[in-house]
PDB file of C-alpha atoms in Angstrom:
ATOM      1  CA  UNK A 107     -48.047  36.300 -33.936  1.00 57.00           C
ATOM      2  CA  UNK A 108     -48.738  36.015 -30.194  1.00 62.00           C
ATOM      3  CA  UNK A 109     -49.540  32.353 -30.589  1.00 59.00           C
ATOM      4  CA  UNK A 110     -46.095  31.697 -32.132  1.00 53.00           C
ATOM      5  CA  UNK A 111     -44.385  33.532 -29.274  1.00 54.00           C
ATOM      6  CA  UNK A 112     -46.189  31.335 -26.759  1.00 50.00           C
ATOM      7  CA  UNK A 113     -45.273  28.197 -28.682  1.00 54.00           C
ATOM      8  CA  UNK A 114     -41.658  29.335 -28.951  1.00 45.00           C
ATOM      9  CA  UNK A 115     -41.668  30.251 -25.252  1.00 49.00           C
ATOM     10  CA  UNK A 116     -42.858  26.746 -24.324  1.00 51.00           C
ATOM     11  CA  UNK A 117     -40.964  24.656 -26.886  1.00 47.00           C
ATOM     12  CA  UNK A 118     -37.525  26.306 -26.746  1.00 42.00           C
ATOM     13  CA  UNK A 119     -36.832  25.347 -23.095  1.00 47.00           C
ATOM     14  CA  UNK A 120     -37.877  21.764 -23.848  1.00 49.00           C
ATOM     15  CA  UNK A 121     -35.522  21.575 -26.825  1.00 47.00           C
ATOM     16  CA  UNK A 122     -32.663  23.038 -24.775  1.00 44.00           C
ATOM     17  CA  UNK A 123     -33.316  20.607 -21.910  1.00 47.00           C
ATOM     18  CA  UNK A 124     -33.386  17.656 -24.304  1.00 47.00           C
ATOM     19  CA  UNK A 125     -30.085  18.775 -25.831  1.00 47.00           C
ATOM     20  CA  UNK A 126     -28.505  19.072 -22.390  1.00 40.00           C
ATOM     21  CA  UNK A 127     -29.651  15.569 -21.423  1.00 41.00           C
ATOM     22  CA  UNK A 128     -28.344  14.050 -24.643  1.00 42.00           C
ATOM     23  CA  UNK A 129     -24.922  15.729 -24.268  1.00 42.00           C
ATOM     24  CA  UNK A 130     -24.362  14.513 -20.683  1.00 39.00           C
ATOM     25  CA  UNK A 131     -21.944  11.596 -20.200  1.00 39.00           C
ATOM     26  CA  UNK A 132     -23.732   8.283 -20.450  1.00 41.00           C
ATOM     27  CA  UNK A 133     -23.044   7.080 -16.920  1.00 42.00           C
ATOM     28  CA  UNK A 134     -25.674   5.193 -15.005  1.00 44.00           C
ATOM     29  CA  UNK A 135     -27.502   7.753 -12.876  1.00 48.00           C
ATOM     30  CA  UNK A 136     -27.602   5.186 -10.118  1.00 48.00           C
ATOM     31  CA  UNK A 137     -24.865   2.611 -10.552  1.00 56.00           C
ATOM     32  CA  UNK A 138     -26.038  -0.713  -9.232  1.00 54.00           C
ATOM     33  CA  UNK A 139     -24.921  -1.421  -5.681  1.00 57.00           C
ATOM     34  CA  UNK A 140     -23.844  -5.002  -5.062  1.00 52.00           C
ATOM     35  CA  UNK A 141     -24.698  -6.375  -1.630  1.00 53.00           C
ATOM     36  CA  UNK A 142     -23.170  -9.766  -2.391  1.00 47.00           C
ATOM     37  CA  UNK A 143     -20.248 -10.884  -4.542  1.00 49.00           C
ATOM     38  CA  UNK A 144     -20.946 -11.179  -8.242  1.00 46.00           C
ATOM     39  CA  UNK A 145     -18.582 -13.167 -10.411  1.00 47.00           C
ATOM     40  CA  UNK A 146     -20.301 -11.883 -13.535  1.00 43.00           C
ATOM     41  CA  UNK A 147     -17.817  -9.645 -15.258  1.00 46.00           C
ATOM     42  CA  UNK A 148     -18.947  -6.358 -16.676  1.00 48.00           C
ATOM     43  CA  UNK A 149     -19.041  -6.334 -20.467  1.00 47.00           C
ATOM     44  CA  UNK A 150     -15.725  -5.398 -22.006  1.00 49.00           C
ATOM     45  CA  UNK A 151     -13.548  -5.463 -18.883  1.00 57.00           C
ATOM     46  CA  UNK A 152     -12.284  -8.972 -19.279  1.00 72.00           C
ATOM     47  CA  UNK A 153      -9.109 -10.649 -18.098  1.00 83.00           C
ATOM     48  CA  UNK A 154      -6.345 -10.474 -20.658  1.00 92.00           C
ATOM     49  CA  UNK A 155      -7.123  -6.964 -21.889  1.00 94.00           C
ATOM     50  CA  UNK A 156      -4.847  -3.996 -21.192  1.00 96.00           C
ATOM     51  CA  UNK A 157      -6.081  -1.817 -18.346  1.00 97.00           C
ATOM     52  CA  UNK A 158      -7.188   1.584 -19.691  1.00 97.00           C
ATOM     53  CA  UNK A 159      -4.625   4.222 -18.751  1.00 97.00           C
ATOM     54  CA  UNK A 160      -5.562   7.415 -16.950  1.00 98.00           C
ATOM     55  CA  UNK A 161      -4.193  10.461 -15.170  1.00 98.00           C
ATOM     56  CA  UNK A 162      -6.377  11.671 -12.304  1.00 98.00           C
ATOM     57  CA  UNK A 163      -6.274  13.861  -9.249  1.00 98.00           C
ATOM     58  CA  UNK A 164      -6.267  12.113  -5.892  1.00 98.00           C
ATOM     59  CA  UNK A 165      -8.490  13.130  -2.999  1.00 98.00           C
ATOM     60  CA  UNK A 166      -5.503  14.943  -1.495  1.00 96.00           C
ATOM     61  CA  UNK A 167      -4.882  16.923  -4.700  1.00 97.00           C
ATOM     62  CA  UNK A 168      -1.921  15.052  -6.204  1.00 98.00           C
ATOM     63  CA  UNK A 169      -1.851  13.850  -9.810  1.00 98.00           C
ATOM     64  CA  UNK A 170      -1.616  10.084 -10.249  1.00 98.00           C
ATOM     65  CA  UNK A 171      -1.583   7.870 -13.319  1.00 98.00           C
ATOM     66  CA  UNK A 172      -1.958   4.135 -13.713  1.00 98.00           C
ATOM     67  CA  UNK A 173       1.496   4.029 -15.309  1.00 97.00           C
ATOM     68  CA  UNK A 174       2.952   5.491 -12.066  1.00 97.00           C
ATOM     69  CA  UNK A 175       1.856   2.305 -10.299  1.00 98.00           C
ATOM     70  CA  UNK A 176       2.817  -0.336 -12.838  1.00 98.00           C
ATOM     71  CA  UNK A 177       5.848  -2.470 -12.137  1.00 97.00           C
ATOM     72  CA  UNK A 178       3.890  -3.958  -9.249  1.00 98.00           C
ATOM     73  CA  UNK A 179       0.383  -5.410  -9.390  1.00 99.00           C
ATOM     74  CA  UNK A 180      -2.434  -2.898  -8.904  1.00 99.00           C
ATOM     75  CA  UNK A 181      -5.753  -3.456  -7.157  1.00 99.00           C
ATOM     76  CA  UNK A 182      -8.286  -0.814  -8.229  1.00 98.00           C
ATOM     77  CA  UNK A 183     -11.375  -0.575  -6.062  1.00 99.00           C
ATOM     78  CA  UNK A 184     -14.317   1.450  -7.430  1.00 98.00           C
ATOM     79  CA  UNK A 185     -16.317   2.876  -4.513  1.00 98.00           C
ATOM     80  CA  UNK A 186     -18.512   5.732  -3.294  1.00 98.00           C
ATOM     81  CA  UNK A 187     -19.201   7.076   0.186  1.00 97.00           C
ATOM     82  CA  UNK A 188     -22.958   6.588  -0.275  1.00 96.00           C
ATOM     83  CA  UNK A 189     -22.517   2.885  -1.171  1.00 97.00           C
ATOM     84  CA  UNK A 190     -23.390   0.738   1.871  1.00 97.00           C
ATOM     85  CA  UNK A 191     -21.548  -2.403   0.620  1.00 98.00           C
ATOM     86  CA  UNK A 192     -18.480  -0.201  -0.042  1.00 98.00           C
ATOM     87  CA  UNK A 193     -18.571   0.786   3.624  1.00 98.00           C
ATOM     88  CA  UNK A 194     -18.874  -2.864   4.628  1.00 98.00           C
ATOM     89  CA  UNK A 195     -15.806  -3.909   2.615  1.00 98.00           C
ATOM     90  CA  UNK A 196     -13.575  -0.925   3.480  1.00 98.00           C
ATOM     91  CA  UNK A 197     -12.024  -2.542   6.600  1.00 98.00           C
ATOM     92  CA  UNK A 198     -11.159  -5.690   4.614  1.00 98.00           C
ATOM     93  CA  UNK A 199      -9.466  -3.630   1.880  1.00 99.00           C
ATOM     94  CA  UNK A 200      -7.575  -1.520   4.428  1.00 99.00           C
ATOM     95  CA  UNK A 201      -6.287  -4.633   6.180  1.00 98.00           C
ATOM     96  CA  UNK A 202      -5.218  -6.276   2.895  1.00 99.00           C
ATOM     97  CA  UNK A 203      -3.479  -3.083   1.731  1.00 99.00           C
ATOM     98  CA  UNK A 204      -1.453  -3.018   4.950  1.00 99.00           C
ATOM     99  CA  UNK A 205      -0.635  -6.706   4.728  1.00 98.00           C
ATOM    100  CA  UNK A 206       0.482  -6.542   1.076  1.00 99.00           C
ATOM    101  CA  UNK A 207       2.186  -3.120   1.343  1.00 98.00           C
ATOM    102  CA  UNK A 208       5.296  -2.997  -0.817  1.00 98.00           C
ATOM    103  CA  UNK A 209       4.168  -5.917  -2.978  1.00 98.00           C
ATOM    104  CA  UNK A 210       0.839  -4.650  -4.384  1.00 99.00           C
ATOM    105  CA  UNK A 211      -0.381  -1.110  -5.066  1.00 99.00           C
ATOM    106  CA  UNK A 212      -3.946  -0.460  -3.930  1.00 99.00           C
ATOM    107  CA  UNK A 213      -5.844   2.383  -5.560  1.00 99.00           C
ATOM    108  CA  UNK A 214      -9.330   3.599  -4.783  1.00 99.00           C
ATOM    109  CA  UNK A 215     -11.461   5.074  -7.547  1.00 99.00           C
ATOM    110  CA  UNK A 216     -14.055   7.329  -5.972  1.00 98.00           C
ATOM    111  CA  UNK A 217     -17.059   7.427  -8.282  1.00 97.00           C
ATOM    112  CA  UNK A 218     -19.656  10.181  -8.702  1.00 91.00           C
ATOM    113  CA  UNK A 219     -19.242  11.434  -5.152  1.00 93.00           C
ATOM    114  CA  UNK A 220     -18.858  14.675  -3.233  1.00 95.00           C
ATOM    115  CA  UNK A 221     -15.150  15.253  -2.488  1.00 97.00           C
ATOM    116  CA  UNK A 222     -15.672  16.078   1.190  1.00 98.00           C
ATOM    117  CA  UNK A 223     -17.832  12.986   1.686  1.00 98.00           C
ATOM    118  CA  UNK A 224     -15.166  10.869  -0.013  1.00 98.00           C
ATOM    119  CA  UNK A 225     -12.426  12.327   2.198  1.00 98.00           C
ATOM    120  CA  UNK A 226     -14.485  11.601   5.317  1.00 98.00           C
ATOM    121  CA  UNK A 227     -14.974   8.019   4.120  1.00 98.00           C
ATOM    122  CA  UNK A 228     -11.208   7.521   3.662  1.00 98.00           C
ATOM    123  CA  UNK A 229     -10.508   8.993   7.089  1.00 98.00           C
ATOM    124  CA  UNK A 230     -13.297   7.065   8.822  1.00 98.00           C
ATOM    125  CA  UNK A 231     -12.093   3.707   7.491  1.00 98.00           C
ATOM    126  CA  UNK A 232      -8.372   4.510   7.647  1.00 98.00           C
ATOM    127  CA  UNK A 233      -7.740   3.567   4.035  1.00 98.00           C
ATOM    128  CA  UNK A 234      -3.934   3.474   3.674  1.00 99.00           C
ATOM    129  CA  UNK A 235      -3.946   3.929  -0.096  1.00 99.00           C
ATOM    130  CA  UNK A 236      -4.705   6.819  -2.452  1.00 99.00           C
ATOM    131  CA  UNK A 237      -8.049   7.311  -4.143  1.00 99.00           C
ATOM    132  CA  UNK A 238      -8.437   9.114  -7.447  1.00 99.00           C
ATOM    133  CA  UNK A 239     -11.506  11.176  -8.244  1.00 98.00           C
ATOM    134  CA  UNK A 240     -13.835  10.004 -11.027  1.00 97.00           C
ATOM    135  CA  UNK A 241     -16.365  12.806 -10.768  1.00 93.00           C
ATOM    136  CA  UNK A 242     -17.488  12.548 -14.382  1.00 94.00           C
ATOM    137  CA  UNK A 243     -17.752   8.745 -14.524  1.00 94.00           C
ATOM    138  CA  UNK A 244     -15.163   8.375 -17.306  1.00 96.00           C
ATOM    139  CA  UNK A 245     -13.156   5.707 -15.440  1.00 96.00           C
ATOM    140  CA  UNK A 246     -16.403   3.955 -14.581  1.00 93.00           C
ATOM    141  CA  UNK A 247     -17.115   3.814 -18.328  1.00 93.00           C
ATOM    142  CA  UNK A 248     -13.539   2.980 -19.380  1.00 94.00           C
ATOM    143  CA  UNK A 249     -13.498  -0.033 -17.062  1.00 94.00           C
ATOM    144  CA  UNK A 250     -17.156  -0.828 -17.874  1.00 91.00           C
ATOM    145  CA  UNK A 251     -18.092  -0.973 -14.211  1.00 93.00           C
ATOM    146  CA  UNK A 252     -21.817  -1.516 -13.753  1.00 90.00           C
ATOM    147  CA  UNK A 253     -22.056  -1.612  -9.975  1.00 93.00           C
ATOM    148  CA  UNK A 254     -20.309  -0.738  -6.747  1.00 96.00           C
ATOM    149  CA  UNK A 255     -18.116  -1.882  -5.253  1.00 98.00           C
ATOM    150  CA  UNK A 256     -16.076  -3.403  -8.055  1.00 96.00           C
ATOM    151  CA  UNK A 257     -12.438  -4.430  -7.727  1.00 97.00           C
ATOM    152  CA  UNK A 258     -10.169  -4.754 -10.759  1.00 97.00           C
ATOM    153  CA  UNK A 259      -6.935  -6.738 -10.448  1.00 98.00           C
ATOM    154  CA  UNK A 260      -4.196  -5.503 -12.807  1.00 98.00           C
ATOM    155  CA  UNK A 261      -0.885  -7.307 -13.353  1.00 98.00           C
ATOM    156  CA  UNK A 262       2.437  -5.507 -12.932  1.00 98.00           C
ATOM    157  CA  UNK A 263       2.592  -5.209 -16.737  1.00 97.00           C
ATOM    158  CA  UNK A 264      -0.826  -3.500 -16.967  1.00 97.00           C
ATOM    159  CA  UNK A 265      -3.112  -6.353 -18.014  1.00 97.00           C
ATOM    160  CA  UNK A 266      -6.463  -6.952 -16.313  1.00 96.00           C
ATOM    161  CA  UNK A 267      -6.242 -10.333 -14.608  1.00 96.00           C
ATOM    162  CA  UNK A 268      -9.635 -10.398 -12.879  1.00 95.00           C
ATOM    163  CA  UNK A 269     -12.693  -8.314 -12.014  1.00 94.00           C
ATOM    164  CA  UNK A 270     -14.655  -8.840  -8.825  1.00 94.00           C
ATOM    165  CA  UNK A 271     -18.071  -7.188  -8.657  1.00 93.00           C
ATOM    166  CA  UNK A 272     -19.401  -6.976  -5.122  1.00 95.00           C
ATOM    167  CA  UNK A 273     -17.940  -6.508  -1.666  1.00 97.00           C
ATOM    168  CA  UNK A 274     -15.207  -8.447   0.093  1.00 97.00           C
ATOM    169  CA  UNK A 275     -16.756  -8.699   3.573  1.00 96.00           C
ATOM    170  CA  UNK A 276     -16.191 -10.792   6.665  1.00 95.00           C
ATOM    171  CA  UNK A 277     -13.734 -13.646   7.084  1.00 97.00           C
ATOM    172  CA  UNK A 278     -14.813 -15.295   3.816  1.00 97.00           C
ATOM    173  CA  UNK A 279     -14.353 -12.042   1.891  1.00 97.00           C
ATOM    174  CA  UNK A 280     -10.916 -11.538   3.439  1.00 98.00           C
ATOM    175  CA  UNK A 281      -9.894 -15.079   2.420  1.00 98.00           C
ATOM    176  CA  UNK A 282     -11.177 -14.545  -1.125  1.00 97.00           C
ATOM    177  CA  UNK A 283      -9.336 -11.236  -1.430  1.00 98.00           C
ATOM    178  CA  UNK A 284      -6.105 -12.754  -0.110  1.00 98.00           C
ATOM    179  CA  UNK A 285      -6.368 -15.661  -2.566  1.00 98.00           C
ATOM    180  CA  UNK A 286      -6.933 -13.201  -5.441  1.00 98.00           C
ATOM    181  CA  UNK A 287      -3.922 -11.150  -4.326  1.00 98.00           C
ATOM    182  CA  UNK A 288      -1.670 -14.202  -4.088  1.00 98.00           C
ATOM    183  CA  UNK A 289      -2.708 -15.249  -7.622  1.00 97.00           C
ATOM    184  CA  UNK A 290      -2.074 -11.711  -8.851  1.00 97.00           C
ATOM    185  CA  UNK A 291       1.448 -11.753  -7.401  1.00 97.00           C
ATOM    186  CA  UNK A 292       2.244 -14.845  -9.486  1.00 95.00           C
ATOM    187  CA  UNK A 293       1.357 -13.033 -12.743  1.00 87.00           C
ATOM    188  CA  UNK A 294       4.125 -11.372 -14.789  1.00 80.00           C
TER     189      UNK A 294
END
C-alpha cells in the first residue's frame, strides 16, 4: 500500500503538469526575432484574405476594435519591448505615422509583454499611435505571425494587402515603408 502512495505521489504531479502544458495556448514560447527584412509571408496571412477582427484593450486602458479603424487603411505592427529589431524600427514607424496621420491608421500590437515595459517602450520612442495588448498571443495566432517585428497592411475595407516580416530601419527601411503606404492608399 505504501508503494502505491509513493507512486501516486510522484506520478500525479507529472500528470497534472502535462495537462497544464497541453492546455496552454499554442504560441511560440520565443517568437522568432527578425533582424533583417523577410519577404516570406507567414502561412495563412496572405494578401487578399479578410483581416481577422478583434476587440482589445489598449495600453492606456481603452477598448479598440479593428472595425473602429476601418474606412481608412490600417497598418498593424506586431512588436514587443524585449525585441531589439522592434526598438530599431520604432523611430521609422513613429515618423511614418506622423507623416501619414489622417490618411492611414497605425496600430501597434504588443505581443507577450509586460504592460509596464510596453508603456515605457511607447513613451521612449514617442509612438503617436495606440497599441493593443495581446498578452495571450491570440492575435499573434490569428494573424499567423511567426516573428517580430511583423507589419500587416490592411485596406480600408478590411482586406490584408501585404505582410512585411522584419524591421523597417534606416533610410532604406523608411523608403520601403513609404512605398508600401502609398500602395496601400491606392487600394479600395
